[in-house]
Amino acid sequence: MKKKVLITGGAGYIGYHLVRQLLKRKDVYITVLDSFLYEDSSLNEFKKNKNLSIIKGDICNLYDMVKVVKNADIVIALAAIVGDPACALDEEQTYSSNYHSTALLVQLCNYYKVKRLIFASSCSVYGASDILLNEGSKLSPLSLYAKTRIMSEELIKKNVSQNLEWIILRFGTVFGWSKRMRFDLVVNFLTANSFFAKKIDILGGDQWRPLVHVSDVANALFLSIFADGNIVSREIFNVGDNKLNVQIKDIAEKISSKIKKVRINYKHIPFSDRRNYKVSFDKIRTLLKFEAKYSIERITSKEINAVINVLKSGWITTGHKNLEFAKEINKIVGSKYCVPLNSCTASIHLALIAAGVKENDEIITTPMTFVSTINSILYLKAKPIFVDIKENDFIMDEERVERFITKKTKAILTVHYGGFSANLDKLTQIAKKYKLELIEDAAHSFGSKYKKKFIGQDSKYCCFSFYPTKNITTGEGGAFVTNNNKIFKRVSRLGLHGISKDAWKRYSKVGSWKYDVKEIGFKYNMTDIQAAIGLAQLSRYNELKKHRKIIYGIYSDGLSKVKEVEIVKGNNYSDPFQHLFVIRIKSKVINRNVFIEKMKEKNIICSVHFIPVYRFSVYKKLLTTKVKDYPQTEKAFQECVSIPFSSSITKKEATTVIKEVNKIFS
């Protein structure tokens, strides 16, 4: 049975991205109600989809609303007059569209027994504040727009029936491209001004804004549709990312760094900006497992132009750009063969299959890793066997591996950590001795070296990640590299349904329409759009690596004298392309969790890499592991913190992090 989802305002700025994401599912039927006040072309690419109905109508009109609400299971209320300037043009119309329409919607949802109502609100309801605001903070509307959002929120909370689940999402300041574009939003406005006027005028600049990309907003709505009602019903969530609480001046600087010959004009203002505020997004991350994927500066004009060229070419799936990307990876790594894929998870899964892993086989690996490593083993109904880590680099202790080898052991799956390499000589020696396969999860280590050779250079099975936070990105993506032609051919086939030849070759002048499916495969291929982004990133490889080394050095120098902090320095056989900067908290007064909270109070968001996988509920049920068997892993978990570290962090930001760490322990 398909979920029937109604989206009011579904052809708008956010609606376009939400519709696109929902249509990827086969268990949803979408109805969009939109007035098409500006134009009606934003959803043209989806009009032929059988799971979508587009209706022109007015959210204030009873007849129009009855027609669409009566058959809905879930209603997403996006339609409204949005933003302070637009609302100020006609107060009466604003009250009608933003408040009275909500009253009508709630009444109809109750009457037609709609199961869930998701209401789009705004973080602007909080007003100005010097503290980090959360969902329980006092509301202080400073505009008509914010006032009508609060009025609608209160109306929903007081008037929905007992059986109707409601969720309120308060969006941060949205930015990014959409088919139905908005240029009244700060990032979009400043970017457009940079292109056309070659200048950015900034009043003040110290004001804070909680930014969130339009695609991430769509994802938050998507998660709200499918979330467990016991967890999310009658809850309010701020939508954004703590790392994207930024000052206006920093937005201007980041935009000007990407667009040539842009002048920033700072103008002092004697008054305080009424919309100066920072917001906490911990709740949505915890309950909805929401993670923002996009930031302002991660993608440059190189990546944008590369994608545009692919779109113009007419070939956007796996094709020539994939081949170019694979060739460039081989050139950097020194490997013979590369298969670009849609994730590192896919790469590990296919590596295990190619290695001959079967049901009940045992795979020796580390508990100090992301869950994708373990899930890939479990996909094949094999069993992960955990080996404790080393204290210096958080990597599986190679000296302990042999004692866990049994007749059922099929492979060793090592995980390179934070850019540091595992001891590949030792692991290769063990693998040969016991006739095991050695598979490398190198999600953290593209561009890193082991004993002067790139990770992947001499590998039989090596898996890379190009997720947005990794050393280079393709948006989402991964790659498998090998020096074995037979394995390369099999992984290539398995990555695209087991088909015997590349799809694009069938449409070339020398190609044939005939192909064969030699075994059951998967839909793990990388698109040419992703590959184009990757190629642009690889052209900046030296720049990105150099920048990370500089920031790593600043952190190392600045934190080495803090006695309560111990830097995880890795090992002497690695030459890392640093992915993380990890410290251990050694204070008897301030533990790791308290440290993270204190940093968060200063709007510095830290993380933990990783929560040992055996601590998660699902693995407690599936695996018979005991915490006491992994003392080094547990100690590392209790003490470790990953402080902000990426290709986009500035020297100034790194210095600020160091200052705040020193303050905490002073």
XYZ file of C-alpha atoms in Angstrom:
666
model
C 0.000 0.000 0.000
C 1.465 3.337 -1.050
C 1.666 6.258 1.367
C -0.356 9.172 -0.010
C 1.619 12.354 0.626
C 0.194 15.834 0.035
C 2.684 18.696 -0.280
C 1.242 22.203 -0.291
C 3.637 24.578 -2.025
C 5.341 21.539 -3.507
C 6.461 23.360 -6.662
C 8.431 25.911 -4.668
C 12.032 26.376 -3.590
C 12.084 23.500 -1.086
C 9.271 21.498 -2.669
C 11.229 20.774 -5.849
C 13.970 18.965 -3.900
C 11.486 17.095 -1.710
C 9.437 15.861 -4.687
C 12.599 14.732 -6.462
C 13.734 12.777 -3.401
C 10.340 11.192 -2.707
C 9.894 10.025 -6.298
C 12.901 7.740 -5.856
C 10.672 5.577 -3.668
C 8.062 3.264 -5.161
C 5.880 3.143 -2.040
C 4.753 6.791 -2.151
C 2.111 8.628 -4.187
C 2.598 12.402 -4.144
C 0.038 15.136 -4.666
C 1.362 18.677 -5.057
C -0.964 21.619 -4.492
C 0.551 24.919 -5.614
C -0.778 28.279 -6.757
C 2.060 28.638 -9.307
C 2.156 32.325 -8.513
C 5.474 32.851 -10.317
C 5.689 30.068 -12.923
C 4.644 26.461 -13.404
C 7.746 24.815 -14.867
C 9.702 23.778 -11.762
C 8.236 20.256 -11.733
C 8.124 19.718 -15.500
C 10.751 16.969 -15.406
C 8.483 14.886 -13.142
C 5.105 15.411 -14.842
C 5.081 12.019 -16.561
C 5.760 10.158 -13.318
C 2.809 7.927 -12.434
C 3.384 8.497 -8.718
C 2.857 12.262 -8.943
C -0.227 14.437 -9.335
C 0.187 18.219 -9.717
C -2.838 20.406 -8.952
C -3.169 24.164 -9.204
C -5.012 25.497 -6.190
C -5.185 27.897 -3.264
C -4.481 26.875 0.349
C -7.088 29.393 1.498
C -9.832 27.926 -0.708
C -12.031 25.320 1.004
C -12.941 23.508 -2.228
C -9.315 23.252 -3.393
C -8.177 21.976 -0.011
C -10.937 19.387 0.461
C -10.088 17.921 -2.940
C -6.480 17.162 -1.920
C -6.662 16.559 1.846
C -9.454 13.972 1.823
C -7.261 11.230 0.333
C -3.989 12.082 2.091
C -2.194 9.973 4.685
C 0.485 12.585 5.324
C 0.318 16.337 4.749
C 3.408 18.532 4.444
C 2.547 22.214 4.792
C 5.163 24.205 2.872
C 2.901 26.787 1.227
C 3.127 30.240 2.802
C 4.241 33.787 2.156
C 7.851 33.398 3.242
C 10.378 35.963 4.446
C 10.109 39.312 6.186
C 10.011 41.621 3.105
C 7.319 39.607 1.294
C 5.129 39.417 4.396
C 5.419 43.149 5.018
C 3.941 43.998 1.590
C 0.369 43.031 2.533
C -0.329 42.206 6.183
C -3.893 41.055 5.562
C -2.828 38.622 2.841
C 0.011 37.363 5.053
C -2.377 36.543 7.919
C -4.682 34.805 5.463
C -1.974 32.706 3.772
C 0.160 32.007 6.825
C -2.355 31.610 9.642
C -5.965 31.230 8.474
C -4.868 28.642 5.904
C -3.299 26.633 8.754
C -6.584 26.723 10.658
C -8.394 25.378 7.582
C -5.749 22.698 7.056
C -5.917 21.470 10.671
C -9.705 21.321 10.520
C -9.620 19.224 7.332
C -6.827 16.957 8.611
C -8.912 16.200 11.696
C -12.083 15.592 9.689
C -10.489 13.314 7.068
C -8.375 11.451 9.643
C -4.991 12.349 8.176
C -2.294 10.349 9.975
C 0.512 12.912 10.118
C 0.872 16.676 9.619
C 4.368 18.092 9.060
C 4.447 21.878 9.376
C 7.221 24.078 7.979
C 8.183 26.811 10.428
C 11.302 28.920 10.883
C 14.143 29.478 13.343
C 13.377 33.189 13.004
C 10.725 32.644 15.705
C 13.522 32.931 18.297
C 14.527 36.514 17.547
C 17.897 37.937 18.597
C 19.946 36.199 21.263
C 23.539 35.810 22.452
C 23.049 32.228 23.650
C 22.717 28.980 21.707
C 18.975 28.494 21.206
C 17.143 25.175 21.256
C 13.556 24.032 20.761
C 12.691 24.935 24.352
C 14.068 28.477 24.205
C 11.827 31.503 24.614
C 10.199 32.693 21.382
C 10.580 36.341 20.465
C 9.149 37.121 17.002
C 10.623 40.253 15.442
C 8.665 40.235 12.181
C 5.208 39.501 10.855
C 6.526 36.348 9.207
C 7.893 34.983 12.498
C 4.722 35.995 14.324
C 2.469 34.064 11.911
C 4.721 31.004 12.204
C 4.327 31.030 16.002
C 0.568 31.565 15.733
C 0.292 28.565 13.410
C 2.482 26.416 15.655
C 0.268 27.179 18.658
C -2.879 26.520 16.649
C -1.578 23.101 15.606
C -0.569 22.129 19.135
C -3.952 23.085 20.580
C -6.366 21.951 17.873
C -5.208 18.736 16.229
C -7.135 15.596 17.140
C -5.611 12.987 19.435
C -4.987 10.561 16.557
C -3.241 13.081 14.310
C 0.553 13.052 14.641
C 2.063 16.495 14.174
C 5.695 17.486 13.635
C 6.943 21.068 13.451
C 10.209 21.739 11.611
C 11.871 25.106 12.195
C 14.189 25.693 9.248
C 17.424 27.635 9.554
C 18.309 30.222 6.903
C 18.086 28.165 3.728
C 20.519 28.474 0.822
C 21.423 26.689 -2.402
C 20.132 26.093 -5.911
C 16.621 24.976 -6.806
C 14.504 24.866 -9.984
C 12.275 27.489 -8.349
C 15.027 29.819 -7.196
C 14.965 32.355 -4.352
C 17.367 35.286 -4.165
C 16.008 36.912 -1.013
C 18.053 34.526 1.168
C 21.401 35.761 2.443
C 23.786 33.275 0.789
C 21.907 33.258 -2.522
C 21.596 37.054 -2.543
C 25.273 37.673 -1.789
C 26.331 35.081 -4.366
C 24.167 36.624 -7.095
C 25.426 40.099 -6.219
C 29.001 38.852 -6.468
C 28.408 37.584 -10.002
C 26.543 40.581 -11.364
C 27.768 43.572 -9.349
C 31.216 42.170 -8.455
C 30.761 43.472 -4.932
C 29.228 42.530 -1.600
C 27.914 45.246 0.719
C 27.905 44.133 4.365
C 26.203 46.081 7.138
C 28.153 45.174 10.250
C 29.036 41.561 9.545
C 29.185 40.143 13.054
C 25.574 38.936 12.908
C 25.054 35.189 13.186
C 22.802 33.083 10.967
C 22.000 29.349 11.227
C 22.401 28.154 7.626
C 21.023 24.988 6.041
C 21.145 23.826 2.420
C 17.825 23.425 0.612
C 18.619 19.763 -0.175
C 19.230 19.102 3.514
C 15.882 20.712 4.372
C 14.223 18.354 1.895
C 15.993 15.446 3.557
C 14.717 16.521 6.994
C 11.174 16.534 5.608
C 11.799 13.145 3.997
C 12.980 11.680 7.315
C 9.926 13.152 9.066
C 7.599 11.319 6.700
C 9.011 7.887 7.481
C 10.098 8.346 11.109
C 8.604 6.270 13.924
C 5.620 8.145 15.356
C 6.527 7.057 18.872
C 9.731 9.062 18.528
C 8.750 12.153 16.518
C 5.023 12.731 17.042
C 4.175 16.071 18.688
C 7.794 17.183 18.549
C 9.443 20.383 17.318
C 12.804 20.190 15.533
C 15.251 22.881 14.502
C 16.552 21.963 11.040
C 20.194 22.685 10.307
C 23.710 21.884 11.415
C 25.653 23.281 14.371
C 28.704 23.745 12.128
C 26.677 26.091 9.912
C 26.003 28.721 12.550
C 28.081 31.387 10.795
C 28.610 35.141 10.793
C 27.576 37.249 7.802
C 31.149 38.454 7.280
C 32.365 34.848 7.021
C 29.694 34.103 4.411
C 30.914 37.081 2.389
C 34.564 36.014 2.684
C 33.807 32.453 1.587
C 31.778 33.620 -1.414
C 34.442 36.130 -2.480
C 37.126 33.425 -2.286
C 35.256 31.422 -4.945
C 34.387 34.252 -7.354
C 37.165 36.331 -8.908
C 37.453 40.116 -8.531
C 34.730 40.549 -5.919
C 35.017 43.507 -3.557
C 33.584 43.385 -0.027
C 32.404 46.728 1.383
C 31.966 46.682 5.148
C 29.704 49.389 6.546
C 29.537 50.028 10.270
C 26.019 50.049 11.736
C 25.331 51.747 15.083
C 22.416 49.412 15.860
C 22.312 45.689 16.529
C 20.823 43.377 13.908
C 17.545 42.076 15.293
C 18.065 38.714 13.571
C 21.376 37.888 15.226
C 21.102 34.355 16.620
C 22.696 30.893 16.826
C 20.704 27.678 17.039
C 21.335 24.173 18.384
C 20.451 21.284 16.065
C 21.254 18.449 18.481
C 17.678 17.221 18.792
C 17.094 16.485 15.099
C 20.486 14.812 14.833
C 19.717 12.577 17.818
C 16.072 11.644 17.200
C 15.814 11.794 13.404
C 19.449 10.828 12.727
C 19.622 13.907 10.486
C 23.032 14.940 9.154
C 23.551 17.961 6.900
C 25.590 17.055 3.818
C 26.202 20.489 2.325
C 28.179 23.563 3.366
C 28.865 26.856 1.610
C 32.435 26.335 0.498
C 32.821 22.610 -0.123
C 32.136 22.878 -3.862
C 33.928 25.493 -5.994
C 33.307 26.854 -9.487
C 35.492 24.040 -10.877
C 33.073 21.412 -9.639
C 30.033 23.436 -10.713
C 31.333 23.934 -14.265
C 32.290 20.260 -14.507
C 28.742 19.207 -13.643
C 27.252 21.732 -16.096
C 29.418 20.317 -18.887
C 28.244 16.778 -18.103
C 24.603 17.886 -18.160
C 25.148 19.592 -21.508
C 26.750 16.432 -22.902
C 23.470 14.531 -22.572
C 25.155 11.564 -20.842
C 24.808 11.758 -17.068
C 24.966 8.121 -15.962
C 28.106 5.943 -15.977
C 30.194 6.889 -19.009
C 33.357 8.659 -20.218
C 33.758 10.757 -17.056
C 33.839 7.566 -14.994
C 36.704 6.287 -17.127
C 38.571 9.590 -16.746
C 37.995 9.584 -12.992
C 39.206 5.991 -12.661
C 42.281 6.823 -14.749
C 43.141 9.810 -12.526
C 42.718 7.755 -9.352
C 45.045 5.090 -10.754
C 47.533 7.819 -11.665
C 47.585 9.218 -8.105
C 47.407 5.926 -6.217
C 49.596 3.891 -8.559
C 47.037 1.102 -8.871
C 46.377 -0.738 -12.139
C 42.578 -0.850 -12.040
C 39.828 1.287 -10.518
C 36.038 0.895 -10.399
C 34.204 4.115 -9.369
C 31.125 3.270 -7.272
C 28.348 5.084 -5.446
C 29.845 4.556 -1.960
C 32.650 2.980 0.015
C 30.028 0.636 1.478
C 29.368 -0.682 -2.030
C 33.102 -1.080 -2.561
C 33.566 -3.132 0.636
C 30.512 -5.266 -0.155
C 31.794 -6.083 -3.655
C 35.325 -6.677 -2.366
C 34.001 -9.284 0.069
C 32.030 -11.001 -2.705
C 35.040 -10.966 -5.033
C 37.121 -12.432 -2.194
C 34.730 -15.388 -2.090
C 33.131 -14.652 1.288
C 30.139 -16.891 1.959
C 27.586 -17.503 4.700
C 29.146 -18.418 8.098
C 32.654 -17.361 7.013
C 34.562 -15.363 9.634
C 36.074 -11.970 8.800
C 38.674 -10.530 11.174
C 38.224 -6.783 11.593
C 38.130 -3.899 14.077
C 35.264 -2.672 16.276
C 36.614 0.901 15.955
C 34.998 1.702 12.620
C 31.860 3.037 10.986
C 28.953 0.589 10.755
C 29.260 0.209 6.964
C 32.335 -1.985 7.472
C 30.361 -4.431 9.607
C 27.137 -4.202 7.610
C 28.989 -5.236 4.455
C 30.071 -8.435 6.211
C 26.578 -9.116 7.535
C 25.015 -8.592 4.088
C 26.698 -11.883 3.148
C 25.635 -13.603 6.398
C 29.289 -13.856 7.362
C 30.520 -13.155 10.902
C 32.758 -10.245 11.964
C 35.436 -11.249 14.490
C 36.715 -8.211 16.372
C 40.344 -7.602 17.335
C 41.226 -4.847 19.813
C 43.022 -1.703 18.603
C 46.444 -0.191 19.275
C 46.657 2.802 21.596
C 48.798 4.979 19.328
C 46.759 4.931 16.096
C 43.328 3.351 16.877
C 43.984 0.683 14.207
C 43.431 -3.055 14.694
C 46.394 -4.577 16.554
C 48.164 -6.686 13.930
C 50.103 -8.566 16.623
C 46.846 -9.969 18.018
C 45.293 -11.084 14.722
C 46.701 -14.624 14.534
C 45.106 -15.775 17.793
C 41.643 -15.153 16.270
C 42.183 -17.180 13.097
C 40.126 -20.391 12.851
C 39.189 -22.857 10.131
C 36.240 -20.582 9.294
C 38.370 -17.461 8.762
C 38.141 -16.243 5.161
C 39.597 -12.730 5.195
C 41.170 -9.921 7.183
C 39.348 -6.608 6.744
C 41.614 -3.866 8.072
C 40.512 -0.247 8.506
C 42.997 2.584 7.976
C 42.117 5.268 10.538
C 42.035 9.069 10.187
C 44.549 8.993 7.324
C 46.990 6.671 9.116
C 47.816 3.295 7.591
C 47.582 -0.157 9.089
C 50.771 -2.252 9.156
C 50.274 -3.766 5.716
C 53.516 -5.762 5.706
C 52.510 -7.611 8.868
C 48.939 -8.204 7.675
C 50.107 -9.400 4.248
C 52.483 -11.824 5.952
C 49.648 -13.240 8.101
C 47.257 -13.440 5.126
C 49.791 -15.405 3.067
C 50.639 -17.725 5.968
C 46.996 -18.737 6.482
C 45.879 -18.327 2.842
C 43.467 -15.498 3.683
C 42.331 -12.516 1.620
C 43.415 -9.040 2.808
C 40.812 -6.317 2.230
C 41.467 -2.642 3.023
C 38.755 -0.231 4.166
C 40.550 2.983 3.204
C 37.549 5.309 3.571
C 39.743 7.693 5.616
C 42.933 7.331 3.636
C 42.714 8.312 -0.014
C 46.081 9.918 -0.794
C 47.830 8.534 2.302
C 51.009 6.476 2.103
C 52.361 3.354 3.783
C 56.170 3.231 3.763
C 56.393 5.709 0.858
C 53.807 3.847 -1.240
C 50.230 5.064 -1.683
C 47.534 3.037 0.024
C 46.013 0.991 -2.794
C 49.217 0.897 -4.856
C 49.985 -2.760 -4.101
C 46.486 -3.825 -3.068
C 44.332 -6.701 -4.184
C 41.212 -5.224 -2.550
C 41.201 -1.543 -1.501
C 38.089 0.563 -0.881
C 37.919 4.386 -0.881
C 35.187 6.833 0.157
C 34.366 10.155 -1.509
C 31.622 11.184 0.940
C 31.273 14.987 1.470
C 33.508 15.002 4.574
C 36.308 12.929 3.034
C 39.672 14.102 1.650
C 38.116 14.523 -1.783
C 34.411 14.296 -2.558
C 32.064 13.348 -5.366
C 29.018 14.345 -3.257
C 28.340 10.684 -2.542
C 30.697 8.080 -3.885
C 33.484 5.569 -3.502
C 35.924 3.485 -5.490
C 37.477 0.030 -5.569
C 41.100 -0.344 -6.676
C 43.058 -3.522 -7.393
C 46.058 -4.822 -9.302
C 44.245 -8.012 -10.298
C 42.544 -7.897 -13.703
C 40.181 -10.788 -12.972
C 38.955 -9.171 -9.747
C 38.629 -5.804 -11.525
C 36.389 -7.288 -14.216
C 34.183 -9.046 -11.679
C 33.747 -6.002 -9.424
C 32.967 -3.903 -12.528
C 30.206 -6.361 -13.505
C 28.800 -6.705 -9.991
C 28.613 -2.925 -9.646
C 26.029 -2.689 -12.445
C 23.634 -5.635 -12.285
C 26.196 -8.177 -13.521
C 25.998 -6.717 -17.052
C 28.848 -7.729 -19.338
C 29.670 -4.334 -20.878
C 29.443 -0.641 -20.037
C 26.076 0.918 -20.863
C 27.573 3.865 -22.725
C 29.507 1.562 -25.066
C 26.210 0.155 -26.336
C 25.354 3.608 -27.686
C 28.714 4.437 -29.246
C 29.385 4.150 -32.976
C 31.355 0.939 -32.525
C 29.054 -0.509 -29.882
C 26.431 -3.210 -30.092
C 23.007 -3.313 -28.494
C 23.704 -6.849 -27.310
C 24.893 -7.570 -23.785
C 24.829 -10.428 -21.314
C 24.110 -10.677 -17.583
C 26.649 -13.143 -16.210
C 25.655 -13.080 -12.520
C 23.288 -11.288 -10.163
C 24.765 -7.863 -9.467
C 23.866 -4.579 -7.792
C 23.068 -0.957 -8.694
C 26.305 0.438 -7.266
C 27.599 2.453 -10.240
C 28.817 6.038 -10.017
C 27.183 8.603 -12.326
C 29.159 10.873 -14.633
C 27.888 13.847 -12.618
C 29.613 12.455 -9.519
C 32.714 11.579 -11.529
C 32.862 15.135 -12.912
C 32.867 16.533 -9.374
C 35.575 14.027 -8.466
C 37.752 15.033 -11.428
C 37.498 18.694 -10.437
C 38.423 17.760 -6.867
C 41.403 15.690 -8.054
C 42.648 18.718 -10.001
C 42.886 20.418 -6.570
C 44.432 17.351 -4.909
C 47.766 18.975 -3.975
C 46.022 22.132 -2.771
C 43.611 20.179 -0.552
C 46.348 17.946 0.866
C 48.649 20.890 1.585
C 45.867 22.784 3.348
C 45.049 19.848 5.618
C 48.737 19.460 6.531
C 48.918 23.147 7.457
C 45.825 22.984 9.675
C 47.071 19.727 11.214
C 50.358 21.457 12.041
C 48.598 24.436 13.619
C 46.558 22.119 15.834
C 49.595 20.014 16.754
C 51.635 23.062 17.774
C 48.774 24.713 19.624
C 47.553 21.700 21.589
C 50.802 19.879 22.355
C 51.355 21.986 25.488
C 47.907 21.325 26.977
C 48.651 18.604 29.539
C 45.028 17.409 29.683
C 45.072 16.751 25.934
C 46.908 13.914 24.207
C 47.133 14.048 20.414
C 46.597 10.749 18.592
C 49.792 10.866 16.537
C 49.510 7.645 14.573
C 52.493 5.500 13.640
C 55.927 5.964 12.085
C 55.224 4.038 8.872
C 52.390 6.311 7.675
C 52.590 9.464 5.580
C 48.969 10.546 5.971
C 46.657 12.720 3.910
C 45.058 13.694 7.195
C 41.341 13.048 7.433
C 40.776 13.609 11.173
C 42.463 15.416 14.040
C 41.788 13.256 17.086
C 42.697 14.032 20.684
C 42.255 12.128 23.938
C 40.970 13.943 27.024
C 43.145 13.020 30.006
C 41.651 15.374 32.594
C 40.392 13.923 35.890
C 37.970 16.850 36.248
C 36.572 17.327 32.733
C 35.738 14.141 30.863
C 35.222 13.710 27.126
C 31.459 14.333 27.167
C 31.774 17.483 29.285
C 34.532 18.744 26.983
C 32.321 18.297 23.909
C 29.456 20.173 25.599
C 31.738 23.044 26.622
C 33.043 23.325 23.068
C 29.476 23.294 21.761
C 28.636 26.239 24.025
C 31.247 28.146 22.027
C 29.638 26.952 18.780
C 32.529 24.554 18.091
C 31.133 21.181 17.143
C 33.254 18.147 17.899
C 32.588 14.517 17.090
C 33.643 11.008 18.129
C 35.296 8.531 15.754
C 33.978 6.057 16.580
C 31.381 4.587 18.866
C 32.564 0.940 18.908
C 30.145 -1.003 16.731
C 29.449 -3.652 19.382
C 27.758 -0.934 21.481
C 24.883 -0.507 18.994
C 21.600 -2.282 19.718
C 21.386 -4.248 16.476
C 24.854 -5.774 16.866
C 24.195 -6.691 20.492
C 21.417 -8.908 19.140
C 23.377 -10.309 16.198
C 26.847 -10.736 17.694
C 28.147 -12.311 20.899
C 30.753 -9.729 21.861
C 31.804 -8.651 25.342
C 32.984 -5.120 26.070
C 35.677 -6.394 28.458
C 37.437 -8.130 25.560
C 38.337 -4.771 23.981
C 40.044 -2.643 26.679
C 41.973 -0.387 24.276
C 38.894 0.217 22.139
C 36.845 1.111 25.219
C 39.523 3.403 26.617
C 39.875 5.161 23.274
C 36.109 5.567 22.985
C 35.808 7.082 26.475
C 38.579 9.612 25.802
C 38.621 10.437 22.088
C 37.352 13.615 20.436
C 37.594 14.670 16.797
C 37.932 18.444 16.707
C 36.800 20.401 13.596
C 39.042 19.444 10.668
C 38.387 19.697 6.934
C 39.673 21.110 3.669
C 37.644 24.270 4.235
C 38.561 25.157 7.823
C 40.640 28.355 7.963
C 43.772 29.119 9.982
C 41.744 31.650 11.949
C 39.100 29.041 12.792
C 41.779 26.539 13.854
C 43.353 29.165 16.116
C 39.945 29.840 17.679
C 39.510 26.123 18.414
C 42.917 26.029 20.130
C 42.064 29.089 22.247
C 38.805 27.547 23.431
C 40.493 24.232 24.312
C 43.052 26.139 26.369
C 40.301 28.101 28.136
C 38.492 24.911 29.131
C 41.574 23.480 30.839
C 43.035 26.728 32.186
